[in-house]
PDB file of C-alpha atoms and ligand atoms in Angstrom:
ATOM      1  CA  MET Y   1      98.698  75.662-117.873  1.00  0.00           C
ATOM      2  CA  PRO Y   2      96.324  76.654-114.872  1.00  0.00           C
ATOM      3  CA  SER Y   3      92.669  77.100-115.868  1.00  0.00           C
ATOM      4  CA  GLU Y   4      90.635  79.820-114.653  1.00  0.00           C
ATOM      5  CA  LYS Y   5      87.564  77.797-114.839  1.00  0.00           C
ATOM      6  CA  TYR Y   6      88.634  74.449-114.020  1.00  0.00           C
ATOM      7  CA  PRO Y   7      88.071  74.968-110.196  1.00  0.00           C
ATOM      8  CA  ASP Y   8      84.780  73.601-109.004  1.00  0.00           C
ATOM      9  CA  SER Y   9      82.302  76.126-109.683  1.00  0.00           C
ATOM     10  CA  GLY Y  10      79.364  74.885-107.305  1.00  0.00           C
ATOM     11  CA  ARG Y  11      77.151  74.517-110.374  1.00  0.00           C
ATOM     12  CA  ARG Y  12      76.632  70.602-109.829  1.00  0.00           C
ATOM     13  CA  ARG Y  13      73.783  68.853-108.375  1.00  0.00           C
ATOM     14  CA  PHE Y  14      72.579  65.560-107.656  1.00  0.00           C
ATOM     15  CA  VAL Y  15      69.257  64.612-109.137  1.00  0.00           C
ATOM     16  CA  LYS Y  16      67.989  61.217-107.688  1.00  0.00           C
ATOM     17  CA  GLY Y  17      66.879  58.733-110.201  1.00  0.00           C
ATOM     18  CA  VAL Y  18      66.882  59.349-114.167  1.00  0.00           C
ATOM     19  CA  VAL Y  19      63.615  58.003-114.910  1.00  0.00           C
ATOM     20  CA  GLY Y  20      60.952  61.048-114.244  1.00  0.00           C
ATOM     21  CA  SER Y  21      63.719  63.455-113.358  1.00  0.00           C
ATOM     22  CA  ALA Y  22      63.321  66.819-115.052  1.00  0.00           C
ATOM     23  CA  GLY Y  23      66.189  66.155-117.292  1.00  0.00           C
ATOM     24  CA  LEU Y  24      63.520  64.193-119.356  1.00  0.00           C
ATOM     25  CA  ALA Y  25      61.412  67.039-120.094  1.00  0.00           C
ATOM     26  CA  GLY Y  26      61.708  68.106-123.564  1.00  0.00           C
ATOM     27  CA  VAL Y  27      63.901  65.310-125.169  1.00  0.00           C
ATOM     28  CA  GLY Y  28      62.604  63.945-128.158  1.00  0.00           C
ATOM     29  CA  THR Y  29      59.022  62.718-127.810  1.00  0.00           C
ATOM     30  CA  ALA Y  30      59.429  60.629-125.040  1.00  0.00           C
ATOM     31  CA  GLY Y  31      57.804  61.545-121.775  1.00  0.00           C
ATOM     32  CA  THR Y  32      58.219  59.903-118.399  1.00  0.00           C
ATOM     33  CA  ALA Y  33      55.431  57.519-118.783  1.00  0.00           C
ATOM     34  CA  ALA Y  34      56.563  56.419-122.323  1.00  0.00           C
ATOM     35  CA  VAL Y  35      60.121  55.853-120.754  1.00  0.00           C
ATOM     36  CA  ASN Y  36      58.439  53.789-117.506  1.00  0.00           C
ATOM     37  CA  SER Y  37      56.696  51.355-120.158  1.00  0.00           C
ATOM     38  CA  LEU Y  38      59.764  50.954-122.414  1.00  0.00           C
ATOM     39  CA  VAL Y  39      62.295  49.697-119.597  1.00  0.00           C
ATOM     40  CA  SER Y  40      59.880  47.918-117.414  1.00  0.00           C
ATOM     41  CA  SER Y  41      59.352  45.198-120.026  1.00  0.00           C
ATOM     42  CA  THR Y  42      62.956  44.547-121.285  1.00  0.00           C
ATOM     43  CA  GLY Y  43      65.203  46.105-118.344  1.00  0.00           C
ATOM     44  CA  VAL Y  44      66.251  49.040-116.701  1.00  0.00           C
ATOM     45  CA  GLY Y  45      67.140  52.396-117.254  1.00  0.00           C
ATOM     46  CA  GLY Y  46      66.921  52.998-120.861  1.00  0.00           C
ATOM     47  CA  GLY Y  47      65.214  55.939-122.806  1.00  0.00           C
ATOM     48  CA  ALA Y  48      65.916  59.139-124.044  1.00  0.00           C
ATOM     49  CA  VAL Y  49      68.930  60.774-123.103  1.00  0.00           C
ATOM     50  CA  THR Y  50      71.245  64.042-123.627  1.00  0.00           C
ATOM     51  CA  TYR Y  51      74.693  63.796-123.637  1.00  0.00           C
ATOM     52  CA  TYR Y  52      77.823  65.744-124.551  1.00  0.00           C
ATOM     53  CA  GLY Y  53      80.501  64.048-126.745  1.00  0.00           C
ATOM     54  CA  ILE Y  54      82.948  64.524-129.690  1.00  0.00           C
ATOM     55  CA  GLU Y  55      81.425  65.177-133.004  1.00  0.00           C
ATOM     56  CA  ASN Y  56      81.267  63.151-135.491  1.00  0.00           C
ATOM     57  CA  THR Y  57      82.443  64.745-138.769  1.00  0.00           C
ATOM     58  CA  ASP Y  58      82.771  62.245-141.431  1.00  0.00           C
ATOM     59  CA  GLY Y  59      81.713  58.502-141.979  1.00  0.00           C
ATOM     60  CA  PRO Y  60      78.697  56.576-141.537  1.00  0.00           C
ATOM     61  CA  ALA Y  61      78.521  57.032-137.776  1.00  0.00           C
ATOM     62  CA  PRO Y  62      75.148  58.447-136.692  1.00  0.00           C
ATOM     63  CA  ARG Y  63      76.185  60.741-133.836  1.00  0.00           C
ATOM     64  CA  ALA Y  64      79.063  61.982-131.768  1.00  0.00           C
ATOM     65  CA  MET Y  65      80.917  59.589-128.977  1.00  0.00           C
ATOM     66  CA  PRO Y  66      80.021  60.570-125.212  1.00  0.00           C
ATOM     67  CA  GLN Y  67      82.579  61.777-123.217  1.00  0.00           C
ATOM     68  CA  ILE Y  68      83.192  60.572-119.752  1.00  0.00           C
ATOM     69  CA  PRO Y  69      83.781  63.502-117.176  1.00  0.00           C
ATOM     70  CA  VAL Y  70      86.877  63.118-115.298  1.00  0.00           C
ATOM     71  CA  GLU Y  71      88.570  64.575-112.045  1.00  0.00           C
ATOM     72  CA  LEU Y  72      92.138  63.960-110.862  1.00  0.00           C
ATOM     73  CA  ASP Y  73      92.643  62.916-107.367  1.00  0.00           C
ATOM     74  CA  ASP Y  74      95.304  64.460-105.045  1.00  0.00           C
ATOM     75  CA  ASP Y  75      98.114  61.983-106.231  1.00  0.00           C
ATOM     76  CA  GLY Y  76      97.325  62.952-109.860  1.00  0.00           C
ATOM     77  CA  TYR Y  77      95.465  59.893-110.704  1.00  0.00           C
ATOM     78  CA  LEU Y  78      92.683  60.325-113.118  1.00  0.00           C
ATOM     79  CA  LYS Y  79      89.302  58.801-112.606  1.00  0.00           C
ATOM     80  CA  GLY Y  80      85.926  59.110-114.357  1.00  0.00           C
ATOM     81  CA  LYS Y  81      82.903  60.211-112.694  1.00  0.00           C
ATOM     82  CA  TRP Y  82      80.334  57.671-111.708  1.00  0.00           C
ATOM     83  CA  THR Y  83      76.744  58.591-110.069  1.00  0.00           C
ATOM     84  CA  GLY Y  84      75.719  55.511-108.695  1.00  0.00           C
ATOM     85  CA  PHE Y  85      72.236  53.693-108.200  1.00  0.00           C
ATOM     86  CA  GLU Y  86      69.118  54.194-106.436  1.00  0.00           C
ATOM     87  CA  GLU Y  87      66.484  51.527-105.658  1.00  0.00           C
ATOM     88  CA  VAL Y  88      62.890  52.332-106.392  1.00  0.00           C
ATOM     89  CA  GLU Y  89      59.678  50.631-106.320  1.00  0.00           C
ATOM     90  CA  ALA Y  90      58.693  48.863-109.712  1.00  0.00           C
ATOM     91  CA  LYS Y  91      55.374  48.385-111.116  1.00  0.00           C
ATOM     92  CA  ASP Y  92      54.839  44.862-110.133  1.00  0.00           C
ATOM     93  CA  GLY Y  93      55.334  45.904-106.793  1.00  0.00           C
ATOM     94  CA  GLY Y  94      58.905  44.809-106.287  1.00  0.00           C
ATOM     95  CA  THR Y  95      62.085  47.079-106.791  1.00  0.00           C
ATOM     96  CA  LYS Y  96      64.398  47.788-109.318  1.00  0.00           C
ATOM     97  CA  ARG Y  97      67.716  49.969-109.551  1.00  0.00           C
ATOM     98  CA  ILE Y  98      67.965  52.847-111.757  1.00  0.00           C
ATOM     99  CA  ALA Y  99      70.988  55.095-112.286  1.00  0.00           C
ATOM    100  CA  ASN Y 100      71.116  58.199-110.356  1.00  0.00           C
ATOM    101  CA  ALA Y 101      71.945  61.579-112.632  1.00  0.00           C
ATOM    102  CA  GLU Y 102      74.134  64.549-111.782  1.00  0.00           C
ATOM    103  CA  GLU Y 103      73.499  67.725-113.351  1.00  0.00           C
ATOM    104  CA  ILE Y 104      76.493  69.013-114.942  1.00  0.00           C
ATOM    105  CA  ALA Y 105      76.427  72.065-116.859  1.00  0.00           C
ATOM    106  CA  GLY Y 106      72.775  72.068-117.652  1.00  0.00           C
ATOM    107  CA  VAL Y 107      72.722  68.259-118.532  1.00  0.00           C
ATOM    108  CA  ASP Y 108      71.775  65.277-116.635  1.00  0.00           C
ATOM    109  CA  TYR Y 109      74.975  63.179-116.433  1.00  0.00           C
ATOM    110  CA  SER Y 110      74.295  59.042-115.910  1.00  0.00           C
ATOM    111  CA  PRO Y 111      75.509  55.824-117.008  1.00  0.00           C
ATOM    112  CA  ARG Y 112      72.652  56.041-119.438  1.00  0.00           C
ATOM    113  CA  TRP Y 113      74.859  58.050-121.883  1.00  0.00           C
ATOM    114  CA  PHE Y 114      76.834  54.702-122.441  1.00  0.00           C
ATOM    115  CA  GLN Y 115      73.797  52.344-122.995  1.00  0.00           C
ATOM    116  CA  TYR Y 116      74.606  50.984-126.613  1.00  0.00           C
ATOM    117  CA  CYS Y 117      76.743  48.663-128.530  1.00  0.00           C
ATOM    118  CA  GLY Y 118      76.416  46.298-125.717  1.00  0.00           C
ATOM    119  CA  ILE Y 119      78.185  48.559-122.996  1.00  0.00           C
ATOM    120  CA  GLN Y 120      74.722  48.346-121.396  1.00  0.00           C
ATOM    121  CA  GLY Y 121      75.196  44.964-120.448  1.00  0.00           C
ATOM    122  CA  VAL Y 122      79.006  44.997-119.421  1.00  0.00           C
ATOM    123  CA  ALA Y 123      79.749  44.211-115.560  1.00  0.00           C
ATOM    124  CA  GLY Y 124      81.020  47.973-114.847  1.00  0.00           C
ATOM    125  CA  LEU Y 125      77.922  49.419-115.559  1.00  0.00           C
ATOM    126  CA  GLN Y 126      75.806  47.154-113.262  1.00  0.00           C
ATOM    127  CA  PRO Y 127      74.793  48.371-109.730  1.00  0.00           C
ATOM    128  CA  ASP Y 128      76.975  45.365-108.162  1.00  0.00           C
ATOM    129  CA  TYR Y 129      80.134  46.191-109.951  1.00  0.00           C
ATOM    130  CA  ASP Y 130      82.945  45.886-107.331  1.00  0.00           C
ATOM    131  CA  GLY Y 131      85.879  48.128-108.602  1.00  0.00           C
ATOM    132  CA  ASP Y 132      86.922  51.910-108.533  1.00  0.00           C
ATOM    133  CA  ASN Y 133      86.613  54.406-111.146  1.00  0.00           C
ATOM    134  CA  TYR Y 134      90.097  54.943-112.200  1.00  0.00           C
ATOM    135  CA  PHE Y 135      91.261  54.736-115.528  1.00  0.00           C
ATOM    136  CA  ARG Y 136      93.935  51.786-116.041  1.00  0.00           C
ATOM    137  CA  TYR Y 137      95.914  51.534-119.267  1.00  0.00           C
ATOM    138  CA  ALA Y 138      95.221  49.084-121.737  1.00  0.00           C
ATOM    139  CA  GLY Y 139      98.030  47.477-123.554  1.00  0.00           C
ATOM    140  CA  GLY Y 140      98.575  45.519-126.783  1.00  0.00           C
ATOM    141  CA  GLY Y 141      96.842  45.700-130.223  1.00  0.00           C
ATOM    142  CA  ARG Y 142      96.567  49.113-131.388  1.00  0.00           C
ATOM    143  CA  ALA Y 143      97.503  50.908-128.121  1.00  0.00           C
ATOM    144  CA  TYR Y 144     100.145  53.538-128.566  1.00  0.00           C
ATOM    145  CA  ASP Y 145     103.739  52.440-128.243  1.00  0.00           C
ATOM    146  CA  TRP Y 146     104.757  55.093-125.440  1.00  0.00           C
ATOM    147  CA  GLN Y 147     102.024  53.751-122.827  1.00  0.00           C
ATOM    148  CA  PRO Y 148     102.305  51.125-120.221  1.00  0.00           C
ATOM    149  CA  SER Y 149     100.102  47.982-120.677  1.00  0.00           C
ATOM    150  CA  ASP Y 150      98.481  48.241-117.195  1.00  0.00           C
ATOM    151  CA  GLY Y 151      98.394  50.481-114.005  1.00  0.00           C
ATOM    152  CA  ARG Y 152      96.407  53.576-113.338  1.00  0.00           C
ATOM    153  CA  VAL Y 153      96.707  56.794-115.361  1.00  0.00           C
ATOM    154  CA  ASN Y 154      98.706  59.595-113.921  1.00  0.00           C
ATOM    155  CA  VAL Y 155      99.135  62.989-114.738  1.00  0.00           C
ATOM    156  CA  GLU Y 156     103.100  62.580-114.882  1.00  0.00           C
ATOM    157  CA  ASP Y 157     102.565  60.137-117.525  1.00  0.00           C
ATOM    158  CA  PHE Y 158     101.424  63.080-119.726  1.00  0.00           C
ATOM    159  CA  ALA Y 159     103.897  65.641-118.665  1.00  0.00           C
ATOM    160  CA  ASP Y 160     105.327  65.846-122.296  1.00  0.00           C
ATOM    161  CA  TYR Y 161     101.546  66.266-123.785  1.00  0.00           C
ATOM    162  CA  GLU Y 162     102.373  70.008-125.047  1.00  0.00           C
ATOM    163  CA  THR Y 163     105.039  68.389-127.527  1.00  0.00           C
ATOM    164  CA  TRP Y 164     104.113  64.816-127.956  1.00  0.00           C
ATOM    165  CA  THR Y 165     103.953  62.991-130.970  1.00  0.00           C
ATOM    166  CA  ASN Y 166     103.547  59.654-132.557  1.00  0.00           C
ATOM    167  CA  GLY Y 167     104.679  60.752-135.954  1.00  0.00           C
ATOM    168  CA  VAL Y 168     100.932  61.076-137.342  1.00  0.00           C
ATOM    169  CA  GLY Y 169      99.224  64.151-138.063  1.00  0.00           C
ATOM    170  CA  LYS Y 170     100.335  67.365-136.343  1.00  0.00           C
ATOM    171  CA  ASP Y 171     102.919  67.540-133.641  1.00  0.00           C
ATOM    172  CA  GLY Y 172     101.987  68.916-130.277  1.00  0.00           C
ATOM    173  CA  LEU Y 173      98.058  68.329-130.698  1.00  0.00           C
ATOM    174  CA  GLY Y 174      97.803  66.365-127.909  1.00  0.00           C
ATOM    175  CA  LYS Y 175      98.707  62.986-126.174  1.00  0.00           C
ATOM    176  CA  GLY Y 176      96.639  59.925-126.256  1.00  0.00           C
ATOM    177  CA  ALA Y 177      96.270  56.798-124.476  1.00  0.00           C
ATOM    178  CA  PHE Y 178      93.877  53.528-124.565  1.00  0.00           C
ATOM    179  CA  THR Y 179      92.446  52.832-121.253  1.00  0.00           C
ATOM    180  CA  THR Y 180      89.827  50.853-119.640  1.00  0.00           C
ATOM    181  CA  TRP Y 181      87.078  52.241-116.807  1.00  0.00           C
ATOM    182  CA  ARG Y 182      85.323  50.300-114.260  1.00  0.00           C
ATOM    183  CA  SER Y 183      86.459  46.981-115.676  1.00  0.00           C
ATOM    184  CA  GLN Y 184      88.733  45.440-112.666  1.00  0.00           C
ATOM    185  CA  ASN Y 185      88.595  41.549-112.464  1.00  0.00           C
ATOM    186  CA  VAL Y 186      85.840  41.402-115.053  1.00  0.00           C
ATOM    187  CA  ASP Y 187      85.374  39.669-118.568  1.00  0.00           C
ATOM    188  CA  THR Y 188      83.670  42.578-120.090  1.00  0.00           C
ATOM    189  CA  THR Y 189      85.316  45.795-120.497  1.00  0.00           C
ATOM    190  CA  ILE Y 190      84.831  49.469-120.930  1.00  0.00           C
ATOM    191  CA  PRO Y 191      86.968  50.888-123.509  1.00  0.00           C
ATOM    192  CA  VAL Y 192      88.132  54.531-123.185  1.00  0.00           C
ATOM    193  CA  GLN Y 193      90.278  56.952-125.217  1.00  0.00           C
ATOM    194  CA  ILE Y 194      92.200  59.244-123.011  1.00  0.00           C
ATOM    195  CA  ILE Y 195      93.518  62.718-124.572  1.00  0.00           C
ATOM    196  CA  ARG Y 196      95.388  65.425-122.863  1.00  0.00           C
ATOM    197  CA  SER Y 197      95.762  68.532-125.081  1.00  0.00           C
ATOM    198  CA  THR Y 198      96.316  72.237-124.560  1.00  0.00           C
ATOM    199  CA  ARG Y 199      93.260  72.622-127.075  1.00  0.00           C
ATOM    200  CA  ILE Y 200      91.027  71.257-124.531  1.00  0.00           C
ATOM    201  CA  GLU Y 201      92.530  73.563-121.710  1.00  0.00           C
ATOM    202  CA  ALA Y 202      91.544  76.265-124.259  1.00  0.00           C
ATOM    203  CA  ALA Y 203      88.004  75.201-125.075  1.00  0.00           C
ATOM    204  CA  ALA Y 204      87.545  74.781-121.274  1.00  0.00           C
ATOM    205  CA  ASN Y 205      88.349  78.278-120.594  1.00  0.00           C
ATOM    206  CA  GLY Y 206      86.133  79.547-123.430  1.00  0.00           C
ATOM    207  CA  ASP Y 207      82.460  80.795-123.451  1.00  0.00           C
ATOM    208  CA  GLY Y 208      79.344  79.357-124.104  1.00  0.00           C
ATOM    209  CA  GLU Y 209      77.499  76.162-123.056  1.00  0.00           C
ATOM    210  CA  ALA Y 210      80.025  73.579-124.445  1.00  0.00           C
ATOM    211  CA  ALA Y 211      83.025  75.570-122.931  1.00  0.00           C
ATOM    212  CA  ASP Y 212      80.872  75.432-119.449  1.00  0.00           C
ATOM    213  CA  TRP Y 213      80.463  71.812-119.857  1.00  0.00           C
ATOM    214  CA  LEU Y 214      84.193  71.193-120.547  1.00  0.00           C
ATOM    215  CA  ALA Y 215      85.176  73.246-117.459  1.00  0.00           C
ATOM    216  CA  GLU Y 216      83.338  70.690-115.574  1.00  0.00           C
ATOM    217  CA  SER Y 217      84.005  67.508-117.394  1.00  0.00           C
ATOM    218  CA  THR Y 218      87.837  67.611-118.108  1.00  0.00           C
ATOM    219  CA  ALA Y 219      90.569  68.720-116.002  1.00  0.00           C
ATOM    220  CA  GLU Y 220      93.941  69.934-116.722  1.00  0.00           C
ATOM    221  CA  GLY Y 221      93.446  69.077-120.435  1.00  0.00           C
ATOM    222  CA  PHE Y 222      92.559  65.488-120.069  1.00  0.00           C
ATOM    223  CA  MET Y 223      89.375  64.609-121.747  1.00  0.00           C
ATOM    224  CA  ALA Y 224      87.775  60.697-121.732  1.00  0.00           C
ATOM    225  CA  VAL Y 225      85.558  59.452-124.609  1.00  0.00           C
ATOM    226  CA  LEU Y 226      83.803  56.046-124.433  1.00  0.00           C
ATOM    227  CA  ASN Y 227      85.651  54.459-127.589  1.00  0.00           C
ATOM    228  CA  LYS Y 228      82.960  52.768-128.819  1.00  0.00           C
ATOM    229  CA  CYS Y 229      82.148  54.115-132.406  1.00  0.00           C
ATOM    230  CA  THR Y 230      78.226  54.823-132.629  1.00  0.00           C
ATOM    231  CA  HIS Y 231      78.117  53.235-135.958  1.00  0.00           C
ATOM    232  CA  TYR Y 232      78.960  49.409-135.435  1.00  0.00           C
ATOM    233  CA  CYS Y 233      80.851  49.717-132.167  1.00  0.00           C
ATOM    234  CA  CYS Y 234      84.387  49.531-133.257  1.00  0.00           C
ATOM    235  CA  THR Y 235      87.251  50.935-131.334  1.00  0.00           C
ATOM    236  CA  PRO Y 236      88.318  54.294-133.030  1.00  0.00           C
ATOM    237  CA  LYS Y 237      91.837  55.979-131.924  1.00  0.00           C
ATOM    238  CA  PHE Y 238      93.187  59.449-131.754  1.00  0.00           C
ATOM    239  CA  LYS Y 239      96.115  60.529-134.381  1.00  0.00           C
ATOM    240  CA  SER Y 240      95.456  56.784-135.846  1.00  0.00           C
ATOM    241  CA  PRO Y 241      97.838  55.729-138.829  1.00  0.00           C
ATOM    242  CA  GLN Y 242      95.050  54.372-140.195  1.00  0.00           C
ATOM    243  CA  GLY Y 243      93.348  57.521-140.639  1.00  0.00           C
ATOM    244  CA  VAL Y 244      96.093  59.268-142.618  1.00  0.00           C
ATOM    245  CA  LYS Y 245      94.779  58.352-146.023  1.00  0.00           C
ATOM    246  CA  PHE Y 246      91.183  59.573-145.207  1.00  0.00           C
ATOM    247  CA  ASP Y 247      92.424  63.013-143.689  1.00  0.00           C
ATOM    248  CA  ALA Y 248      91.669  61.933-140.324  1.00  0.00           C
ATOM    249  CA  GLU Y 249      95.007  62.042-138.844  1.00  0.00           C
ATOM    250  CA  ASN Y 250      94.430  64.689-136.557  1.00  0.00           C
ATOM    251  CA  GLY Y 251      91.243  63.475-135.099  1.00  0.00           C
ATOM    252  CA  VAL Y 252      89.742  60.227-133.679  1.00  0.00           C
ATOM    253  CA  TYR Y 253      89.262  57.676-136.706  1.00  0.00           C
ATOM    254  CA  CYS Y 254      87.430  54.497-137.029  1.00  0.00           C
ATOM    255  CA  PRO Y 255      88.899  52.040-139.261  1.00  0.00           C
ATOM    256  CA  CYS Y 256      85.936  49.717-139.658  1.00  0.00           C
ATOM    257  CA  HIS Y 257      84.011  51.925-142.251  1.00  0.00           C
ATOM    258  CA  GLN Y 258      86.252  55.502-142.126  1.00  0.00           C
ATOM    259  CA  SER Y 259      84.110  57.454-139.602  1.00  0.00           C
ATOM    260  CA  SER Y 260      86.033  60.262-137.939  1.00  0.00           C
ATOM    261  CA  TYR Y 261      85.336  62.162-135.089  1.00  0.00           C
ATOM    262  CA  ASP Y 262      86.802  65.619-133.804  1.00  0.00           C
ATOM    263  CA  PRO Y 263      87.913  65.616-130.118  1.00  0.00           C
ATOM    264  CA  PHE Y 264      88.120  69.278-130.079  1.00  0.00           C
ATOM    265  CA  SER Y 265      84.481  69.916-131.276  1.00  0.00           C
ATOM    266  CA  ILE Y 266      82.113  69.099-128.405  1.00  0.00           C
ATOM    267  CA  VAL Y 267      78.633  68.976-129.016  1.00  0.00           C
ATOM    268  CA  LYS Y 268      75.391  68.290-127.374  1.00  0.00           C
ATOM    269  CA  ARG Y 269      73.395  65.162-128.905  1.00  0.00           C
ATOM    270  CA  SER Y 270      70.249  63.048-127.840  1.00  0.00           C
ATOM    271  CA  TYR Y 271      69.844  59.297-128.675  1.00  0.00           C
ATOM    272  CA  THR Y 272      67.931  56.471-127.166  1.00  0.00           C
ATOM    273  CA  ALA Y 273      69.868  54.479-124.433  1.00  0.00           C
ATOM    274  CA  LEU Y 274      69.194  50.486-124.455  1.00  0.00           C
ATOM    275  CA  PRO Y 275      68.111  49.333-121.275  1.00  0.00           C
ATOM    276  CA  ARG Y 276      70.647  47.603-119.028  1.00  0.00           C
ATOM    277  CA  PRO Y 277      69.669  43.711-118.301  1.00  0.00           C
ATOM    278  CA  GLY Y 278      66.872  43.617-115.340  1.00  0.00           C
ATOM    279  CA  ASP Y 279      68.402  43.184-111.653  1.00  0.00           C
TER     280      ASP Y 279
HETATM  281  S1  LIG C 301      82.647  53.355-138.958  1.00  0.00           S
HETATM  282 FE1  LIG C 301      81.472  51.388-138.819  1.00  0.00          FE
HETATM  283  S2  LIG C 301      82.004  50.596-136.638  1.00  0.00           S
HETATM  284 FE2  LIG C 301      82.917  52.704-136.769  1.00  0.00          FE
END
């Protein structure tokens, strides 16, 4: 279903350097000075951050899991947005590399959205990572029966998303896949839940702040979520058989301590990102 809001609206702009950017103003109590002193002692690029994610609706998880804004290339392959790094002067006279942020629908999107549960230290989040930004299938374990075990995610693989079912929850709610992002040829991976749904298309075409964000961060009904539970870092799943007895079969369910997330309820949240290891 074509969208009126998906075409680039021109509302994006790049903000160089997260630390000290206007995006921090008014977020929690951490001012620029406080953030600088926090990151310089233990690593690079942590501190207060505001993000959009899928709402935590039940269980002990403290907050939403963050989205990764996506885009489709001309051949229909899905990739996540990556803002890159900038080298700046450090207090000790040397340099350090801090993440750039891109303003999308009024929030500063940057790698800091993902700096929790050890993800702050994985290869794909470091400035010297050598790979692309395409999502690749991750087979095995609790992956979906339908999906390939490797290779890039293409829109054609989701052609049946309006009617797809895995026999769990409502049919036609959306089609899911387990993937990784920025995890090529490295030992540490970034797990990502992909969902394509008509509900996401409809939400992106709605009104309000979250709809504006969705119009910019999803594509043809595709949404990507960092698949790390904000409780103790397990791997949740959309339409998980394990969620049935906890009324979570239509959402994203974490089997470790029964937290649920609603992938169709997008919320804006803040947290304190952990610093990356120093350069
Ligand atoms: S509910 Fe505890 S790790 Fe997810």
